[in-house]
Structure formats: structure tokens, C-alpha cells
Short mmCIF file of C-alpha atoms in Angstrom, two decimals:
data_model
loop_
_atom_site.label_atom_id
_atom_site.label_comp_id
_atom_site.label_asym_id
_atom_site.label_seq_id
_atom_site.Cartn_x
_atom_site.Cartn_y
_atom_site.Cartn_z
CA UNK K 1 15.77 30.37 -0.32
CA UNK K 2 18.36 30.60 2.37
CA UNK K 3 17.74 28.54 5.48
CA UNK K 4 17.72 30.63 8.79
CA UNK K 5 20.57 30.24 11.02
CA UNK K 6 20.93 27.09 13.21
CA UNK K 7 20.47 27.85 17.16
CA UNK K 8 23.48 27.48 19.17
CA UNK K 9 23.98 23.85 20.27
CA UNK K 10 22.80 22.05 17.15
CA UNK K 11 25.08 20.16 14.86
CA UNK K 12 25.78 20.82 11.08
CA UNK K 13 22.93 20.23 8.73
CA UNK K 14 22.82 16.79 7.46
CA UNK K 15 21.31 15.57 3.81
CA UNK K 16 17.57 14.85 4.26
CA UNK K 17 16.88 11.87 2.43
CA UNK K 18 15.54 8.56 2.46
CA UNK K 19 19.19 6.60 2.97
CA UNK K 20 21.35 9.85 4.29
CA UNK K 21 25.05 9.17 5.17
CA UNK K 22 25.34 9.52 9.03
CA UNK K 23 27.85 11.61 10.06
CA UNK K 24 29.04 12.78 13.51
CA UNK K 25 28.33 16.14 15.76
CA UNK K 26 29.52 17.50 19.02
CA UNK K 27 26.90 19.67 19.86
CA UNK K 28 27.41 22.57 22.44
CA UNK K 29 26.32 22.99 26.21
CA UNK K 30 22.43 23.06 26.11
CA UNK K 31 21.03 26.81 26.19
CA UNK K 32 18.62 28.04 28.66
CA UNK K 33 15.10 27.82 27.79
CA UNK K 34 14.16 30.36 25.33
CA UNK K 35 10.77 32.93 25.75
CA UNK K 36 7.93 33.08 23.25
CA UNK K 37 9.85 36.19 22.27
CA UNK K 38 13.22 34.83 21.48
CA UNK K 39 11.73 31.68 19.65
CA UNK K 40 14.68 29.56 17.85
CA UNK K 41 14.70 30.95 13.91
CA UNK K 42 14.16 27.15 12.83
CA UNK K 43 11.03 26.99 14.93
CA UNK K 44 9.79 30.19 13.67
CA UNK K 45 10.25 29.54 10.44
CA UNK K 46 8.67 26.12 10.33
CA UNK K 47 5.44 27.34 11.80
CA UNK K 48 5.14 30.71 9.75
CA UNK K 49 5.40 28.00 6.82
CA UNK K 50 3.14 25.57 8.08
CA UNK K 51 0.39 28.79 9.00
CA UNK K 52 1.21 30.43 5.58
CA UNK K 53 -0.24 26.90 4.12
CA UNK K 54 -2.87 26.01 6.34
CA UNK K 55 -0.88 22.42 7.10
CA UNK K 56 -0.33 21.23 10.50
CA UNK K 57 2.75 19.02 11.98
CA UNK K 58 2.15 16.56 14.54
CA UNK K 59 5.36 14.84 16.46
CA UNK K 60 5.89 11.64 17.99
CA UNK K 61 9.02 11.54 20.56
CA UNK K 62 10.74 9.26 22.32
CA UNK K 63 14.71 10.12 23.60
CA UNK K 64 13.41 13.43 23.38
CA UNK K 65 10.75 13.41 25.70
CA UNK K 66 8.60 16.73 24.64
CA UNK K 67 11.93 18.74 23.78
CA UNK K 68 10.64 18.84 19.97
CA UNK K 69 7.05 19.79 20.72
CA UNK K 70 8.06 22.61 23.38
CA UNK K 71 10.39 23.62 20.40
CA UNK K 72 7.48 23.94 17.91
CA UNK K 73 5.15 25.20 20.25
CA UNK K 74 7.85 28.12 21.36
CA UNK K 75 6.91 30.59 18.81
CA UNK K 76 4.17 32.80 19.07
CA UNK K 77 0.96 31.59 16.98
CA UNK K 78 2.19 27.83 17.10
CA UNK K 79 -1.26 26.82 17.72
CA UNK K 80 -2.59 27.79 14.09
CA UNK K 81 0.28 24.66 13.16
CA UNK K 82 0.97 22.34 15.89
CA UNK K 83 -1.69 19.66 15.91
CA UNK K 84 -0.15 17.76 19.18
CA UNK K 85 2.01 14.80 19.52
CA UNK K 86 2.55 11.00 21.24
CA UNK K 87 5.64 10.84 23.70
CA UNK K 88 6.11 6.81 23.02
CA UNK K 89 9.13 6.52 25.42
CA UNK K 90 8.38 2.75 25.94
CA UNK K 91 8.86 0.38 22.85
CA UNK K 92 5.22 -1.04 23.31
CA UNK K 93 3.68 2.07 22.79
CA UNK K 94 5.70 2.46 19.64
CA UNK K 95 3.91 -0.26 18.61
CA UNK K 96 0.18 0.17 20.26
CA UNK K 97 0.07 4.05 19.63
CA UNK K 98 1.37 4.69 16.42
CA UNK K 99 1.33 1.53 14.06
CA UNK K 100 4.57 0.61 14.33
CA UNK K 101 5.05 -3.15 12.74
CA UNK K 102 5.77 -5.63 15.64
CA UNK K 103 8.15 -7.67 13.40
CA UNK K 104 9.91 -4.66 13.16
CA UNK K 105 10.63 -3.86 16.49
CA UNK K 106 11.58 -7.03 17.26
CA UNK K 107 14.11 -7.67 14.85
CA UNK K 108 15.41 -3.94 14.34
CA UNK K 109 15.26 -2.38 17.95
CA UNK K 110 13.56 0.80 18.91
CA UNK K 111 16.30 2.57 17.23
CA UNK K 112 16.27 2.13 13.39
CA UNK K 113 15.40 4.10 10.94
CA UNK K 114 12.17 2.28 9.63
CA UNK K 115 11.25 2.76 13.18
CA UNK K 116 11.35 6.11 12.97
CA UNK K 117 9.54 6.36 9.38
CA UNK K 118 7.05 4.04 10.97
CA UNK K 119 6.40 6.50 14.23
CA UNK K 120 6.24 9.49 11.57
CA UNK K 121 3.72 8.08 9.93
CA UNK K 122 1.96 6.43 12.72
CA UNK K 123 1.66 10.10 14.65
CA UNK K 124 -0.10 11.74 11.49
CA UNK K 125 -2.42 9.57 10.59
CA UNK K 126 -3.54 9.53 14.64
CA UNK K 127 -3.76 12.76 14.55
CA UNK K 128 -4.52 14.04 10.92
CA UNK K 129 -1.97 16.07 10.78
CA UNK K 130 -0.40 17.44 7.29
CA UNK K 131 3.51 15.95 8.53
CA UNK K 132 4.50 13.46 10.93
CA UNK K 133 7.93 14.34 13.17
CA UNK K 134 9.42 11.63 15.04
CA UNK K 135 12.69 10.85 16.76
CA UNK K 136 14.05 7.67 17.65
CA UNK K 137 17.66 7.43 19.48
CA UNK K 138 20.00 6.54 22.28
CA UNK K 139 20.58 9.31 24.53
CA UNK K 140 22.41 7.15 27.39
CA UNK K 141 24.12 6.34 29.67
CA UNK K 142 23.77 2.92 28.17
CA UNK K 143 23.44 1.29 24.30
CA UNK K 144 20.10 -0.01 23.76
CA UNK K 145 19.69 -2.70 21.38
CA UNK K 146 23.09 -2.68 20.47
CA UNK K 147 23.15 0.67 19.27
CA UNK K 148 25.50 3.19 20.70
CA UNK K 149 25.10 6.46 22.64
CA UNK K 150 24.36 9.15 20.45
CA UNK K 151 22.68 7.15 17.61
CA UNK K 152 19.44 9.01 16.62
CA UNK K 153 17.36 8.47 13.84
CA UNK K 154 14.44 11.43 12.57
CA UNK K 155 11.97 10.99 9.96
CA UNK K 156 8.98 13.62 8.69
CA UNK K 157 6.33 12.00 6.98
CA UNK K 158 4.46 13.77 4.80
CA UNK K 159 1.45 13.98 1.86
CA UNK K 160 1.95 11.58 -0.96
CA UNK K 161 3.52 9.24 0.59
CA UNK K 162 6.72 11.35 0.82
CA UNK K 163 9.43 10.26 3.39
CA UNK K 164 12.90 12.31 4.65
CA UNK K 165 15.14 10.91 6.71
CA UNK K 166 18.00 11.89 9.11
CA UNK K 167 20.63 9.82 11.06
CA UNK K 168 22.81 11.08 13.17
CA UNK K 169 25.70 10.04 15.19
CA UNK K 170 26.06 12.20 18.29
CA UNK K 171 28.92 12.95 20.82
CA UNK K 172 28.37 15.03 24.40
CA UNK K 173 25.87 14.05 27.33
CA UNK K 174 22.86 12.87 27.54
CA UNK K 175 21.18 16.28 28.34
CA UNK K 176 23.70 17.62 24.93
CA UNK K 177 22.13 14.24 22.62
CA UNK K 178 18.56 15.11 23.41
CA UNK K 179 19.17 18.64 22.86
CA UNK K 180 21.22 18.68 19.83
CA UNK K 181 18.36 16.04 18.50
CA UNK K 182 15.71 18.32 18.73
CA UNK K 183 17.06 21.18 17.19
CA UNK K 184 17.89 18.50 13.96
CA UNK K 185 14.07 17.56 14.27
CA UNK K 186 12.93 20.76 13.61
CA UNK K 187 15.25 21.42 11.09
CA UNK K 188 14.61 18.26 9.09
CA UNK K 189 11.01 19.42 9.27
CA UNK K 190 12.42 22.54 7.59
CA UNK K 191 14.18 20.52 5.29
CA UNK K 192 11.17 19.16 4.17
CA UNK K 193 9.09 22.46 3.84
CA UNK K 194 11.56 24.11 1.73
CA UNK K 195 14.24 22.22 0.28
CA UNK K 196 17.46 22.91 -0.79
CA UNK K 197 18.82 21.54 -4.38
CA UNK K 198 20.89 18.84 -1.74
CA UNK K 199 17.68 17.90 0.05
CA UNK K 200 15.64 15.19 -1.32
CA UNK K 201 12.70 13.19 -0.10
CA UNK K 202 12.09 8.92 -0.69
#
């Protein structure tokens, strides 16, 4: 099946998989906010999906602070879909909200991928949800944990097990990063609904 086309402002489609090859986007000037009735295709498509199979998504955020969730929750009907989600903007609550590993944080950073697996997972089994979204990243000014602006990392966790991941390496400002991270969010989730014979899960 042919993916819907990407919003305005996102970057290309990356591989979804469990050790993807970053790559680098310059994503456009952020859009104004859309109505229910001009939801973003992804968005739409994700949750007629998710409805169609009576599964649910929950997210947990961090550089994105709710951008993701107000994505999902922009089409009509989202509620039949969207469980709810954990906005874990601090490290600690990374760790005392959604599971994850101390040893990890500490040696990784916020902003790994494992992290992000880890926050996936964490946010579904909270909330006992079908998939787990979450997004981990720098949006800056500044690096965090000597990672550099515009390093993101998204994971979906989902039934068996299954794992897709997404790293990105982002160019524009801060309000662009967050943006153009969200719109990759939902279209990893996507990804992972109905893939393509280039998208693969770990």
C-alpha cells in the first residue's frame, strides 16, 4: 500500500528498524495549527488503522512536549485509538514513570536510542496500550549529554515484543526540531502499522 503524503515541514522518510542509519533533514518553517477538519494524512491514517483494529497507541514525549499527542489526537474519532500519554521532560521521570533502567540513563544520557525503546515500552505497559510512541532528542539551544542539536531518537513498541526504531539528525530551530520530530513520530508509528518491503521491525 502506498503511504499518504508527508505534511509540509517533515523530513524524508527514514528506514524503520531496530539499528537505522541516521541521516540528516532540514525541515521547513513550522505550519499553523491544523483543525479537526484538515487533520495531517499521517495522523489520519494511523488512527483509521488503529480504529479499523480495535488497538490503541499510547505516547511518551519528552523534546516534544505534547506536539505528538495533539498530532494523534487531531483527527476526528482519535478517541476510539489514543489511549493517553506521559510527557517525561525531566530525566527522573524517564526513569520513575516509565521503567526506564537507571544504569542506562546514567551511562547513555537521556538521548539514546535504548532510551527511547525503553520509554516506548515503559508508556504501554502503564497504560495498556496496543503500541508505545516515544521521542527522545535535543531540540536546543544547547547539547545535552554530549549529543548535538537536532539529535532525536523515536521508537514504537509494539505486541510480541516487536521494536522499530528511528534516528534522526536534524537541522533548523528549535521550534523546526520539535516540529519536524513529531511529524517522524507519527510516521514511524505508520511505519509500523503498515510496512513497506524497506521497513523492518527488531
Amino acid at each position: 500500500m502506498t503511504a499518504p503524503a508527508r505534511p509540509p515541514g517533515a523530513a524524508p522518510a527514514r528506514s524503520a528498524g531496530k539499528s537505522p542509519e541516521a541521516s540528516t533533514a532540514s525541515p521547513a518553517a513550522p505550519e499553523p495549527a491544523l483543525s479537526a477538519a484538515a487533520a495531517p494524512a499521517p495522523a489520519a491514517r494511523v488512527i483509521a488503522l488503529l480504529a479499523g483494529r480495535g488497538e490503541t497507541v499510547a505516547v511518551a514525549e519528552s523534546l516534544t512536549a505534547g506536539l505528538i499527542g495533539a498530532a494523534l489526537t487531531t483527527p476526528p474519532g482519535a478517541s476510539a485509538a489514543f489511549t493517553g500519554g506521559v510527557l517525561s521532560y525531566a530525566t527522573e521521570l524517564k526513569r520513575r514513570l516509565l521503567g526506564v533502567p537507571s544504569d542506562l540513563l546514567e551511562r547513555e544520557g537521556a538521548v539514546h536510542p535504548g532510551v527511547a525503546a525503553a520509554m516506548a515500552a515503559g508508556v504501554r505497559e502503564l497504560t495498556g496500550a496496543t503500541y508505545g510512541l516515544a521521542a527522545t532528542g535535543v531540540a536546543g539551544p544547547d547539547p545535552q549529554d554530549g549529543k548535538p542539536v537536532g539529535t532525536v531518537h523515536l521508537a514504537v513498541s509494539g505486541p510480541a515484543g516487536r521494536v522499530w526504531h528511528r534516528d534522526l539528525h536534524l537541522n533548523g530551530t528549535r521550534e523546526e526540531i520539535r516540529r519536524c520530530t513529531a511529524n517522524e513520530a507519527v510516521d514511524l508509528l505508520r511505519a509500523a502499522l503498515e510496512p513497506s518491503p524497506e521497513e523492518h521491525s527488531g
